[in-house]
C-alpha cells in the first residue's frame, strides 16, 4: 500500500508544479502554438513516465517503427484499466489526442491539460454529444493530429478478453483517410483498479500493429473494420501475454 500512497503523493506534487508550468505554456503559446504544443505534450508524458516509475511498472514496446510519421494516424486500442493511457501515451508520437469519458474532463487542472493536448471528452449517454465529439476529432486529424480511441466504450473487466467494438469511432479514420494502427495493451488490469489505493507493479506490453489503410477501402470492407481490428488486437494479446 505504501507504493500506492507514495505514487499518489508524487502525482499531487506533479500537479502542484503544473500550475507554474501552465503559465509557461501560455507564454510560449502567445508566440508559437507549435512550440507550446510540444512543451505541454512533453510535460504530460513526463508525468505519465513518473507514475509508471513509482508504480514499478516495466514497459515493453513493440512495433513503434510501424507508425507512419508523414501523416496522422488513428490508434485503436483495447481498454482494461485507467493505466492504459498512462502506459501507452508515454510512448505515442506527438501530437496525439485521446477520446475519453466526460468525467475526466471535469477534474480540475487535469481536464484543462488534457484539452491542451487535443483530448475530447464524451458523454456516452448523449447521441448528440457523440456526434459532436467525433466531428471534432475528425477535424483534429485533418489538421495533422494523431488520435487514440478505445472503441469498447468502457473498461473491460476480464483480462484477456475484448468487448464489442463500436463502429462510430472508426469514422475518425474512414472520413479522413488516416491509417488505423491496432494498439494492443497487455497486462494493465491488476495494477490499480481492483485494489485502490494499492499498486501492483506489472510488466506491460504495448504493441503497435501494422497500419490498415482506409483511404481506398471499399464500403463493404469499411463495415467490417471494427471486427477486423478487434480480431487483430485479440490475436496480438494472446501472442504477447506469453512474453510476460
Tab-separated table of C-alpha atoms in Angstrom, residues 23-197:
chain	number	residue	atom	x	y	z
A	23	UNK	CA	1.846	29.855	-17.046
A	24	UNK	CA	4.954	28.988	-19.068
A	25	UNK	CA	2.745	27.182	-21.588
A	26	UNK	CA	0.550	30.255	-22.037
A	27	UNK	CA	3.591	32.488	-22.576
A	28	UNK	CA	5.061	30.130	-25.179
A	29	UNK	CA	1.695	29.801	-26.920
A	30	UNK	CA	1.494	33.578	-27.312
A	31	UNK	CA	4.474	33.301	-29.651
A	32	UNK	CA	4.186	29.796	-31.149
A	33	UNK	CA	1.321	27.299	-30.981
A	34	UNK	CA	3.566	24.522	-32.295
A	35	UNK	CA	6.238	25.049	-29.628
A	36	UNK	CA	3.581	25.325	-26.921
A	37	UNK	CA	2.060	22.024	-28.058
A	38	UNK	CA	5.440	20.313	-27.917
A	39	UNK	CA	6.104	21.770	-24.470
A	40	UNK	CA	2.830	20.584	-22.899
A	41	UNK	CA	2.987	17.170	-24.609
A	42	UNK	CA	6.433	16.566	-23.160
A	43	UNK	CA	5.298	17.704	-19.714
A	44	UNK	CA	2.308	15.375	-19.672
A	45	UNK	CA	4.391	12.468	-20.968
A	46	UNK	CA	6.913	13.142	-18.201
A	47	UNK	CA	4.071	12.879	-15.688
A	48	UNK	CA	2.975	9.508	-17.063
A	49	UNK	CA	6.588	8.273	-17.053
A	50	UNK	CA	6.870	9.370	-13.409
A	51	UNK	CA	3.724	7.473	-12.402
A	52	UNK	CA	4.914	4.301	-14.119
A	53	UNK	CA	8.338	4.622	-12.484
A	54	UNK	CA	6.979	4.983	-8.947
A	55	UNK	CA	4.459	2.197	-9.541
A	56	UNK	CA	7.334	-0.065	-10.549
A	57	UNK	CA	5.878	-0.870	-13.956
A	58	UNK	CA	8.081	-2.300	-16.681
A	59	UNK	CA	7.090	-1.303	-20.221
A	60	UNK	CA	7.935	-3.328	-23.311
A	61	UNK	CA	7.127	-1.527	-26.575
A	62	UNK	CA	6.756	-3.450	-29.834
A	63	UNK	CA	6.280	-2.062	-33.333
A	64	UNK	CA	6.933	1.630	-32.716
A	65	UNK	CA	8.621	1.774	-36.124
A	66	UNK	CA	5.350	0.729	-37.800
A	67	UNK	CA	3.749	4.107	-37.132
A	68	UNK	CA	3.805	6.377	-40.219
A	69	UNK	CA	5.420	9.720	-39.402
A	70	UNK	CA	4.428	11.593	-42.549
A	71	UNK	CA	0.664	11.730	-41.837
A	72	UNK	CA	-1.715	11.481	-38.900
A	73	UNK	CA	-2.962	8.072	-37.779
A	74	UNK	CA	-5.775	6.743	-35.593
A	75	UNK	CA	-4.768	4.361	-32.798
A	76	UNK	CA	-7.489	1.836	-31.973
A	77	UNK	CA	-6.770	0.253	-28.577
A	78	UNK	CA	-8.260	-2.234	-26.131
A	79	UNK	CA	-9.296	-0.889	-22.740
A	80	UNK	CA	-8.774	-2.699	-19.444
A	81	UNK	CA	-7.551	-0.138	-16.920
A	82	UNK	CA	-7.024	3.533	-16.136
A	83	UNK	CA	-3.358	2.679	-16.693
A	84	UNK	CA	-3.960	2.028	-20.413
A	85	UNK	CA	-3.467	5.727	-21.141
A	86	UNK	CA	-0.709	6.208	-18.564
A	87	UNK	CA	1.371	3.411	-20.080
A	88	UNK	CA	0.682	3.803	-23.797
A	89	UNK	CA	0.547	7.591	-24.064
A	90	UNK	CA	4.085	7.898	-22.752
A	91	UNK	CA	5.367	6.336	-25.998
A	92	UNK	CA	2.897	7.763	-28.537
A	93	UNK	CA	4.159	10.256	-31.138
A	94	UNK	CA	3.344	13.951	-30.793
A	95	UNK	CA	0.789	15.311	-31.222
A	96	UNK	CA	-1.822	12.720	-30.217
A	97	UNK	CA	-5.259	13.394	-28.760
A	98	UNK	CA	-7.369	10.905	-26.829
A	99	UNK	CA	-11.103	10.286	-26.808
A	100	UNK	CA	-12.030	9.927	-23.115
A	101	UNK	CA	-15.121	9.820	-20.898
A	102	UNK	CA	-16.552	13.171	-19.876
A	103	UNK	CA	-15.919	12.742	-16.128
A	104	UNK	CA	-12.158	13.038	-16.701
A	105	UNK	CA	-12.604	16.441	-18.276
A	106	UNK	CA	-14.209	17.720	-15.064
A	107	UNK	CA	-11.109	17.078	-12.916
A	108	UNK	CA	-9.544	20.463	-12.083
A	109	UNK	CA	-6.302	21.171	-13.931
A	110	UNK	CA	-6.081	17.603	-15.281
A	111	UNK	CA	-9.040	18.228	-17.590
A	112	UNK	CA	-7.509	21.502	-18.752
A	113	UNK	CA	-4.159	19.888	-19.512
A	114	UNK	CA	-5.799	17.052	-21.421
A	115	UNK	CA	-7.729	19.554	-23.547
A	116	UNK	CA	-4.440	21.274	-24.332
A	117	UNK	CA	-3.211	18.043	-25.942
A	118	UNK	CA	-6.394	17.825	-28.044
A	119	UNK	CA	-8.272	15.323	-25.889
A	120	UNK	CA	-12.037	15.231	-26.260
A	121	UNK	CA	-14.477	14.156	-23.572
A	122	UNK	CA	-17.533	12.118	-24.490
A	123	UNK	CA	-20.871	11.897	-22.692
A	124	UNK	CA	-21.845	8.329	-23.634
A	125	UNK	CA	-25.484	8.941	-22.713
A	126	UNK	CA	-25.905	11.618	-25.383
A	127	UNK	CA	-26.032	10.731	-29.088
A	128	UNK	CA	-25.800	14.415	-29.974
A	129	UNK	CA	-22.637	14.818	-27.917
A	130	UNK	CA	-21.181	11.695	-29.524
A	131	UNK	CA	-21.660	13.169	-32.992
A	132	UNK	CA	-20.121	16.458	-31.880
A	133	UNK	CA	-17.052	14.769	-30.434
A	134	UNK	CA	-16.496	12.510	-33.457
A	135	UNK	CA	-16.793	15.537	-35.771
A	136	UNK	CA	-14.249	17.476	-33.707
A	137	UNK	CA	-11.862	14.501	-33.675
A	138	UNK	CA	-12.169	14.275	-37.476
A	139	UNK	CA	-11.240	17.964	-37.744
A	140	UNK	CA	-8.224	17.393	-35.476
A	141	UNK	CA	-6.978	14.501	-37.628
A	142	UNK	CA	-7.459	16.564	-40.789
A	143	UNK	CA	-5.252	19.231	-39.218
A	144	UNK	CA	-2.441	16.697	-38.657
A	145	UNK	CA	-3.101	15.415	-35.132
A	146	UNK	CA	-2.999	11.687	-34.353
A	147	UNK	CA	-5.884	10.282	-32.372
A	148	UNK	CA	-6.277	7.445	-29.867
A	149	UNK	CA	-9.637	5.738	-29.374
A	150	UNK	CA	-10.919	2.953	-27.116
A	151	UNK	CA	-13.844	1.592	-29.170
A	152	UNK	CA	-15.054	-0.778	-26.437
A	153	UNK	CA	-16.538	2.346	-24.874
A	154	UNK	CA	-15.748	1.311	-21.312
A	155	UNK	CA	-13.147	-0.657	-19.400
A	156	UNK	CA	-13.319	-4.409	-19.847
A	157	UNK	CA	-13.498	-6.253	-16.511
A	158	UNK	CA	-11.902	-9.529	-17.628
A	159	UNK	CA	-8.230	-9.768	-18.513
A	160	UNK	CA	-7.504	-11.129	-21.975
A	161	UNK	CA	-10.971	-10.595	-23.445
A	162	UNK	CA	-12.436	-7.757	-25.504
A	163	UNK	CA	-15.879	-6.175	-25.526
A	164	UNK	CA	-17.548	-5.445	-28.902
A	165	UNK	CA	-16.009	-2.517	-30.797
A	166	UNK	CA	-18.378	0.383	-31.505
A	167	UNK	CA	-18.291	1.371	-35.171
A	168	UNK	CA	-18.763	5.121	-34.626
A	169	UNK	CA	-15.192	5.798	-33.540
A	170	UNK	CA	-13.859	4.257	-36.759
A	171	UNK	CA	-15.322	7.209	-38.676
A	172	UNK	CA	-12.414	9.279	-37.367
A	173	UNK	CA	-10.195	7.204	-39.659
A	174	UNK	CA	-12.501	6.450	-42.596
A	175	UNK	CA	-13.663	10.055	-43.049
A	176	UNK	CA	-10.119	11.403	-43.028
A	177	UNK	CA	-8.342	8.600	-44.856
A	178	UNK	CA	-5.986	8.199	-41.898
A	179	UNK	CA	-4.411	4.762	-41.371
A	180	UNK	CA	-5.618	2.733	-38.414
A	181	UNK	CA	-2.938	1.392	-36.065
A	182	UNK	CA	-4.220	-1.519	-33.929
A	183	UNK	CA	-2.789	-0.879	-30.466
A	184	UNK	CA	-2.684	-3.826	-28.073
A	185	UNK	CA	-2.133	-3.103	-24.376
A	186	UNK	CA	-1.351	-6.167	-22.284
A	187	UNK	CA	-1.436	-6.690	-18.508
A	188	UNK	CA	-2.663	-3.393	-17.046
A	189	UNK	CA	-5.728	-4.854	-15.324
A	190	UNK	CA	-4.237	-5.623	-11.915
A	191	UNK	CA	-2.034	-2.549	-11.462
A	192	UNK	CA	-4.530	-0.375	-9.622
A	193	UNK	CA	-8.245	-0.666	-10.441
A	194	UNK	CA	-9.219	-3.781	-8.383
A	195	UNK	CA	-7.486	-2.728	-5.149
A	196	UNK	CA	-7.257	1.077	-4.924
A	197	UNK	CA	-5.074	2.562	-3.374
